[in-house]
mmCIF file of C-alpha atoms in Angstrom:
data_model
loop_
_atom_site.group_PDB
_atom_site.id
_atom_site.type_symbol
_atom_site.label_atom_id
_atom_site.label_comp_id
_atom_site.label_asym_id
_atom_site.label_seq_id
_atom_site.Cartn_x
_atom_site.Cartn_y
_atom_site.Cartn_z
ATOM 1 C CA MET A 24 12.979 11.695 14.550
ATOM 2 C CA ASP A 25 14.600 11.488 17.605
ATOM 3 C CA HIS A 26 16.529 8.737 18.432
ATOM 4 C CA THR A 27 15.614 8.524 22.018
ATOM 5 C CA HIS A 28 11.769 8.738 21.194
ATOM 6 C CA LEU A 29 11.982 5.461 19.591
ATOM 7 C CA GLU A 30 13.986 4.132 21.817
ATOM 8 C CA ASN A 31 12.273 4.669 24.899
ATOM 9 C CA ASN A 32 8.901 3.546 23.314
ATOM 10 C CA THR A 33 7.600 1.328 26.136
ATOM 11 C CA SER A 34 6.407 -1.107 23.803
ATOM 12 C CA TYR A 35 8.319 -1.661 21.157
ATOM 13 C CA ILE A 36 12.171 -2.796 21.748
ATOM 14 C CA ALA A 37 15.073 -1.772 18.874
ATOM 15 C CA SER A 38 18.396 -1.872 18.201
ATOM 16 C CA GLN A 39 20.322 1.265 17.530
ATOM 17 C CA ASP A 40 21.465 0.184 13.745
ATOM 18 C CA LEU A 41 17.582 -0.098 13.455
ATOM 19 C CA LEU A 42 16.980 3.498 14.729
ATOM 20 C CA ASP A 43 19.656 4.285 12.382
ATOM 21 C CA ALA A 44 18.151 2.993 9.702
ATOM 22 C CA VAL A 45 14.610 4.947 10.187
ATOM 23 C CA ASN A 46 16.207 8.139 10.650
ATOM 24 C CA ILE A 47 18.431 7.475 7.619
ATOM 25 C CA ALA A 48 15.266 6.507 5.311
ATOM 26 C CA VAL A 49 13.172 9.200 6.719
ATOM 27 C CA THR A 50 16.028 11.921 5.833
ATOM 28 C CA LEU A 51 16.735 10.355 2.132
ATOM 29 C CA GLN A 52 12.901 10.279 1.425
ATOM 30 C CA LYS A 53 13.187 6.322 0.701
ATOM 31 C CA PRO A 54 11.406 3.281 1.577
ATOM 32 C CA LEU A 55 12.955 1.390 4.380
ATOM 33 C CA LEU A 56 12.750 -2.432 3.206
ATOM 34 C CA VAL A 57 12.875 -4.321 6.491
ATOM 35 C CA LYS A 58 13.651 -8.266 6.471
ATOM 36 C CA GLY A 59 13.771 -11.016 8.851
ATOM 37 C CA GLU A 60 12.429 -14.163 9.932
ATOM 38 C CA PRO A 61 8.689 -13.839 11.384
ATOM 39 C CA GLY A 62 8.122 -12.879 14.778
ATOM 40 C CA THR A 63 11.184 -10.398 14.796
ATOM 41 C CA GLY A 64 9.051 -6.938 15.173
ATOM 42 C CA LYS A 65 9.164 -5.829 11.502
ATOM 43 C CA THR A 66 5.625 -5.540 11.120
ATOM 44 C CA MET A 67 5.305 -3.519 14.779
ATOM 45 C CA LEU A 68 8.279 -1.241 13.915
ATOM 46 C CA ALA A 69 5.618 0.658 11.618
ATOM 47 C CA HIS A 70 3.401 1.215 14.368
ATOM 48 C CA ALA A 71 6.020 2.198 16.826
ATOM 49 C CA VAL A 72 7.287 4.713 14.417
ATOM 50 C CA ALA A 73 3.798 6.132 13.559
ATOM 51 C CA GLU A 74 3.206 6.317 17.452
ATOM 52 C CA THR A 75 6.353 8.386 18.326
ATOM 53 C CA MET A 76 5.965 10.376 15.043
ATOM 54 C CA ASN A 77 2.171 11.138 15.902
ATOM 55 C CA LYS A 78 1.460 10.175 12.020
ATOM 56 C CA PRO A 79 -1.551 8.322 11.019
ATOM 57 C CA LEU A 80 -0.603 4.411 9.851
ATOM 58 C CA TYR A 81 -1.781 3.307 6.416
ATOM 59 C CA ILE A 82 -1.448 -1.012 6.421
ATOM 60 C CA TRP A 83 -1.400 -2.456 3.047
ATOM 61 C CA ASN A 84 -1.312 -6.128 3.799
ATOM 62 C CA ILE A 85 0.014 -7.954 0.833
ATOM 63 C CA LYS A 86 -1.325 -11.621 -0.156
ATOM 64 C CA SER A 87 -0.467 -13.674 -3.065
ATOM 65 C CA THR A 88 -3.227 -12.657 -5.281
ATOM 66 C CA THR A 89 -2.352 -8.641 -4.632
ATOM 67 C CA LYS A 90 -1.461 -6.667 -7.762
ATOM 68 C CA ALA A 91 0.660 -3.310 -7.219
ATOM 69 C CA GLN A 92 -2.828 -2.016 -8.749
ATOM 70 C CA ASP A 93 -4.972 -2.928 -6.114
ATOM 71 C CA GLY A 94 -2.976 -0.457 -3.692
ATOM 72 C CA LEU A 95 -3.640 2.400 -6.100
ATOM 73 C CA TYR A 96 -6.881 2.548 -6.815
ATOM 74 C CA THR A 97 -9.960 -0.052 -8.419
ATOM 75 C CA TYR A 98 -12.582 0.446 -10.829
ATOM 76 C CA ASP A 99 -15.999 -0.830 -9.961
ATOM 77 C CA VAL A 100 -17.039 -1.455 -13.636
ATOM 78 C CA VAL A 101 -19.781 -3.921 -12.080
ATOM 79 C CA GLN A 102 -21.840 -1.544 -9.913
ATOM 80 C CA ARG A 103 -21.399 0.865 -12.657
ATOM 81 C CA LEU A 104 -23.291 -1.320 -15.216
ATOM 82 C CA TYR A 105 -25.612 -2.406 -12.550
ATOM 83 C CA ASP A 106 -26.492 1.084 -12.090
ATOM 84 C CA SER A 107 -27.504 1.730 -14.896
ATOM 85 C CA GLN A 108 -29.543 -0.992 -15.586
ATOM 86 C CA PHE A 109 -31.650 0.381 -12.833
ATOM 87 C CA GLY A 110 -31.613 3.850 -14.113
ATOM 88 C CA GLU A 111 -29.321 5.261 -11.851
ATOM 89 C CA ASN A 112 -26.834 8.779 -13.153
ATOM 90 C CA VAL A 113 -23.461 6.816 -13.958
ATOM 91 C CA ASP A 114 -21.782 9.463 -15.970
ATOM 92 C CA ASP A 115 -19.612 10.843 -12.389
ATOM 93 C CA ILE A 116 -17.385 7.652 -13.335
ATOM 94 C CA SER A 117 -15.345 8.794 -10.152
ATOM 95 C CA GLN A 118 -17.707 7.381 -7.562
ATOM 96 C CA TYR A 119 -16.726 4.175 -9.031
ATOM 97 C CA ILE A 120 -13.045 4.585 -8.230
ATOM 98 C CA HIS A 121 -12.026 2.997 -5.030
ATOM 99 C CA TYR A 122 -8.333 4.116 -3.986
ATOM 100 C CA GLY A 123 -6.449 1.366 -1.950
ATOM 101 C CA LYS A 124 -3.986 2.087 1.071
ATOM 102 C CA MET A 125 -0.933 3.733 -1.200
ATOM 103 C CA GLY A 126 -4.000 5.840 -2.843
ATOM 104 C CA GLU A 127 -4.493 6.906 0.232
ATOM 105 C CA ALA A 128 -1.643 7.503 1.686
ATOM 106 C CA PHE A 129 -1.221 9.995 -1.698
ATOM 107 C CA MET A 130 -4.355 11.806 -1.221
ATOM 108 C CA ALA A 131 -3.625 11.996 2.622
ATOM 109 C CA ASN A 132 -3.203 15.881 3.785
ATOM 110 C CA GLU A 133 -0.743 15.177 6.220
ATOM 111 C CA GLN A 134 2.378 12.981 5.954
ATOM 112 C CA VAL A 135 1.514 9.379 6.937
ATOM 113 C CA ILE A 136 3.605 5.925 7.423
ATOM 114 C CA LEU A 137 2.295 3.655 4.676
ATOM 115 C CA LEU A 138 3.384 -0.049 6.086
ATOM 116 C CA ILE A 139 3.359 -2.375 3.107
ATOM 117 C CA ASP A 140 3.174 -5.643 4.812
ATOM 118 C CA GLU A 141 4.857 -8.716 3.762
ATOM 119 C CA ILE A 142 5.773 -7.809 0.018
ATOM 120 C CA ASP A 143 7.395 -11.210 -0.585
ATOM 121 C CA LYS A 144 3.946 -12.653 -0.611
ATOM 122 C CA ALA A 145 3.259 -11.272 -3.902
ATOM 123 C CA ASP A 146 4.470 -12.345 -7.338
ATOM 124 C CA LEU A 147 8.011 -11.566 -8.859
ATOM 125 C CA GLU A 148 6.370 -8.413 -10.594
ATOM 126 C CA PHE A 149 4.474 -6.813 -8.103
ATOM 127 C CA PRO A 150 7.720 -4.620 -7.066
ATOM 128 C CA ASN A 151 8.460 -3.803 -10.196
ATOM 129 C CA ASP A 152 5.088 -2.775 -10.805
ATOM 130 C CA LEU A 153 5.465 0.229 -7.716
ATOM 131 C CA LEU A 154 8.768 1.620 -9.274
ATOM 132 C CA TRP A 155 7.126 4.680 -11.139
ATOM 133 C CA GLU A 156 4.772 5.254 -8.437
ATOM 134 C CA MET A 157 7.514 4.955 -5.464
ATOM 135 C CA ASP A 158 9.635 7.171 -7.380
ATOM 136 C CA GLN A 159 7.246 9.601 -8.499
ATOM 137 C CA MET A 160 4.458 9.753 -5.853
ATOM 138 C CA GLU A 161 2.128 9.821 -8.244
ATOM 139 C CA PHE A 162 -0.088 7.666 -10.511
ATOM 140 C CA TYR A 163 -2.238 7.860 -13.160
ATOM 141 C CA VAL A 164 -6.386 6.997 -13.247
ATOM 142 C CA LYS A 165 -7.102 6.630 -16.702
ATOM 143 C CA GLU A 166 -10.963 6.081 -16.242
ATOM 144 C CA THR A 167 -11.096 9.908 -14.806
ATOM 145 C CA HIS A 168 -8.075 11.150 -16.694
ATOM 146 C CA GLN A 169 -6.578 12.640 -13.591
ATOM 147 C CA THR A 170 -3.083 12.122 -11.962
ATOM 148 C CA ILE A 171 -3.064 11.632 -8.278
ATOM 149 C CA ARG A 172 0.235 12.777 -6.857
ATOM 150 C CA ALA A 173 1.192 12.866 -3.148
ATOM 151 C CA LYS A 174 0.249 15.862 -1.180
ATOM 152 C CA GLN A 175 2.751 14.747 1.130
ATOM 153 C CA ARG A 176 5.557 12.064 0.860
ATOM 154 C CA PRO A 177 4.612 9.026 3.012
ATOM 155 C CA ILE A 178 7.247 7.605 5.266
ATOM 156 C CA VAL A 179 7.102 4.048 3.387
ATOM 157 C CA ILE A 180 8.010 0.653 5.795
ATOM 158 C CA ILE A 181 7.996 -2.271 3.560
ATOM 159 C CA THR A 182 8.693 -5.881 5.036
ATOM 160 C CA SER A 183 9.498 -9.197 4.060
ATOM 161 C CA ASN A 184 9.982 -12.782 5.409
ATOM 162 C CA ALA A 185 12.582 -13.232 3.201
ATOM 163 C CA GLU A 186 10.818 -15.900 1.453
ATOM 164 C CA LYS A 187 11.910 -14.694 -2.000
ATOM 165 C CA GLU A 188 14.394 -12.451 -3.255
ATOM 166 C CA LEU A 189 12.864 -8.894 -4.445
ATOM 167 C CA PRO A 190 14.208 -7.382 -8.024
ATOM 168 C CA ASP A 191 17.352 -5.334 -7.799
ATOM 169 C CA ALA A 192 15.547 -2.339 -9.398
ATOM 170 C CA PHE A 193 13.536 -2.098 -6.305
ATOM 171 C CA LEU A 194 15.986 -2.809 -4.001
ATOM 172 C CA ARG A 195 18.160 -0.285 -5.305
ATOM 173 C CA ARG A 196 15.426 2.435 -4.235
ATOM 174 C CA CYS A 197 15.050 0.965 -0.869
ATOM 175 C CA ILE A 198 17.285 1.544 2.194
ATOM 176 C CA PHE A 199 17.535 -2.274 3.634
ATOM 177 C CA HIS A 200 17.926 -3.460 7.063
ATOM 178 C CA TYR A 201 17.418 -7.181 8.355
ATOM 179 C CA ILE A 202 16.449 -7.159 11.826
ATOM 180 C CA GLU A 203 18.255 -10.071 13.673
ATOM 181 C CA PHE A 204 16.446 -12.290 16.271
ATOM 182 C CA PRO A 205 16.405 -10.933 19.597
ATOM 183 C CA ASN A 206 19.265 -12.142 21.620
ATOM 184 C CA PRO A 207 18.847 -12.792 25.060
ATOM 185 C CA ASP A 208 19.329 -9.447 26.648
ATOM 186 C CA GLN A 209 16.643 -7.793 24.232
ATOM 187 C CA MET A 210 14.915 -10.686 25.055
ATOM 188 C CA LYS A 211 14.449 -9.671 28.471
ATOM 189 C CA LYS A 212 13.367 -6.057 27.680
ATOM 190 C CA ILE A 213 10.673 -7.025 25.481
ATOM 191 C CA ILE A 214 9.311 -9.279 27.922
ATOM 192 C CA HIS A 215 9.397 -6.775 30.733
ATOM 193 C CA ALA A 216 7.554 -4.120 28.164
ATOM 194 C CA HIS A 217 4.924 -6.964 27.967
ATOM 195 C CA PHE A 218 4.991 -7.857 31.747
ATOM 196 C CA ASP A 219 4.649 -5.066 34.468
ATOM 197 C CA HIS A 220 5.413 -7.556 37.138
ATOM 198 C CA ILE A 221 6.920 -10.821 36.261
ATOM 199 C CA ASP A 222 8.932 -13.715 38.414
ATOM 200 C CA ASP A 223 12.520 -13.500 37.207
ATOM 201 C CA GLU A 224 13.190 -17.251 37.644
ATOM 202 C CA LEU A 225 10.251 -17.831 35.289
ATOM 203 C CA VAL A 226 11.704 -15.462 32.914
ATOM 204 C CA LYS A 227 15.246 -17.418 33.328
ATOM 205 C CA GLN A 228 13.958 -20.637 32.770
ATOM 206 C CA THR A 229 11.263 -20.224 30.145
ATOM 207 C CA MET A 230 13.984 -17.726 28.062
ATOM 208 C CA ASP A 231 16.207 -21.061 28.730
ATOM 209 C CA THR A 232 14.351 -23.213 26.772
ATOM 210 C CA PHE A 233 12.699 -20.917 24.261
ATOM 211 C CA TYR A 234 15.892 -20.596 22.602
ATOM 212 C CA ARG A 235 17.119 -24.076 23.352
ATOM 213 C CA ILE A 236 13.887 -25.285 21.377
ATOM 214 C CA ARG A 237 15.045 -23.091 18.752
ATOM 215 C CA ASP A 238 18.497 -24.471 18.359
ATOM 216 C CA VAL A 239 16.664 -28.023 17.814
ATOM 217 C CA LYS A 240 18.463 -29.379 14.385
ATOM 218 C CA ASN A 241 15.604 -29.655 11.853
ATOM 219 C CA ILE A 242 13.058 -27.947 13.373
ATOM 220 C CA SER A 243 10.643 -26.810 10.446
ATOM 221 C CA LYS A 244 9.398 -23.734 12.215
ATOM 222 C CA ARG A 245 10.714 -22.195 15.269
ATOM 223 C CA PRO A 246 8.813 -20.178 17.489
ATOM 224 C CA SER A 247 9.087 -16.736 17.346
ATOM 225 C CA THR A 248 9.082 -13.845 19.905
ATOM 226 C CA SER A 249 4.988 -13.185 20.180
ATOM 227 C CA GLU A 250 4.946 -17.115 21.222
ATOM 228 C CA LEU A 251 7.568 -16.973 23.751
ATOM 229 C CA ILE A 252 5.245 -13.755 25.221
ATOM 230 C CA ASP A 253 1.804 -16.397 24.919
ATOM 231 C CA TRP A 254 3.799 -19.188 26.314
ATOM 232 C CA LEU A 255 4.629 -16.924 29.084
ATOM 233 C CA ARG A 256 1.366 -16.014 29.633
ATOM 234 C CA ALA A 257 -0.073 -19.641 29.592
ATOM 235 C CA LEU A 258 2.714 -20.509 32.401
ATOM 236 C CA ILE A 259 1.487 -17.602 34.645
ATOM 237 C CA ALA A 260 -2.058 -18.076 34.108
ATOM 238 C CA GLY A 261 -1.438 -22.142 34.994
ATOM 239 C CA GLY A 262 0.593 -21.523 37.913
ATOM 240 C CA VAL A 263 3.405 -23.437 36.397
ATOM 241 C CA ASP A 264 6.778 -23.717 38.278
ATOM 242 C CA PRO A 265 9.150 -22.612 36.986
ATOM 243 C CA ALA A 266 11.971 -25.529 37.698
ATOM 244 C CA THR A 267 9.486 -27.842 35.853
ATOM 245 C CA ILE A 268 9.466 -26.014 32.239
ATOM 246 C CA ARG A 269 12.648 -27.635 30.785
ATOM 247 C CA LYS A 270 11.622 -31.047 32.477
ATOM 248 C CA ASN A 271 8.052 -31.103 31.059
ATOM 249 C CA LEU A 272 7.143 -28.411 28.424
ATOM 250 C CA PRO A 273 4.088 -27.484 29.998
ATOM 251 C CA TYR A 274 1.486 -25.902 27.199
ATOM 252 C CA SER A 275 3.860 -26.890 24.378
ATOM 253 C CA GLY A 276 1.090 -26.337 21.596
ATOM 254 C CA VAL A 277 1.524 -22.738 22.378
ATOM 255 C CA VAL A 278 5.366 -22.559 21.359
ATOM 256 C CA LEU A 279 5.477 -25.448 18.932
ATOM 257 C CA LYS A 280 2.738 -25.829 16.496
ATOM 258 C CA LYS A 281 3.862 -28.621 14.195
ATOM 259 C CA ASP A 282 3.260 -32.374 15.732
ATOM 260 C CA GLN A 283 7.052 -33.172 13.901
ATOM 261 C CA ASP A 284 8.619 -30.402 15.959
ATOM 262 C CA ILE A 285 7.146 -31.264 18.937
ATOM 263 C CA ALA A 286 8.335 -34.692 18.454
ATOM 264 C CA LEU A 287 11.880 -33.373 17.522
ATOM 265 C CA VAL A 288 12.243 -31.225 20.816
ATOM 266 C CA GLU A 289 10.771 -33.977 22.940
ATOM 267 C CA LYS A 290 13.687 -36.195 21.419
ATOM 268 C CA GLU A 291 16.289 -33.729 21.923
ATOM 269 C CA PHE A 292 15.580 -33.027 25.595
ATOM 270 C CA HIS A 293 14.788 -36.121 26.407
ATOM 271 C CA PRO A 294 16.363 -38.628 24.191
ATOM 272 C CA ASN A 295 14.889 -41.950 25.888
ATOM 273 C CA ILE A 296 11.323 -41.203 24.912
ATOM 274 C CA ARG A 297 9.744 -42.851 22.063
ATOM 275 C CA ARG A 298 7.103 -40.651 20.659
ATOM 276 C CA HIS A 299 4.658 -42.264 17.764
ATOM 277 C CA VAL A 300 4.464 -38.878 14.819
ATOM 278 C CA ARG A 301 1.779 -39.399 12.331
#
């Protein structure tokens, strides 16, 4: 993949280190594990790569209850039993096999991008349970005695919010990259990618206030890039004077999502104001 294509993507701003990590993962045919705090563009990376390479994107969203098997296939034994009770022909077991996102990616006729999103939400055994499938690019469907092999090895991008450590055996199989939170220069590029025309003073005052909020000690949920973009949209819609942003913190509920954080920020910005926190 040509570096400049992804770099020039109008909707995604990537550092050169991240571009290099993507290219290395594609070249070595290894999964790319991307870590970073929420709002650093981990999920959007897969969208940008798919758009740049003009390949389909398969998204496997991981939850706390997700098992590795869910991404391969499930066997709907209940539906088969139900059909048999009503006289349906249930000899063809394959009609009760439902493939998950990894299974679909393996079975695709063309190479696809497979995003395994927020892998750290699942239990600790989840990554280890995928080791064979990730290495061999195949899995066995015991109900139909069929081995499903990847027709084209998918480009696998895995995201993690770094909420828990992943197993060493899994990490050894991945190319790793940690996305740092955007610095002000990168953030300006991101903002201008989202807004065709925006007042420079509004950007300056909002960004200064935003980064100062993120630096407030003991804040429990630091605002992310997406919340900054939403805040700018709210400020524009409300016709807010940029000069009043730091003093008044207009629409603070867009950028801060916890009452305790709002109180901490107000205390930092206006130490003489006392606010009751329930």
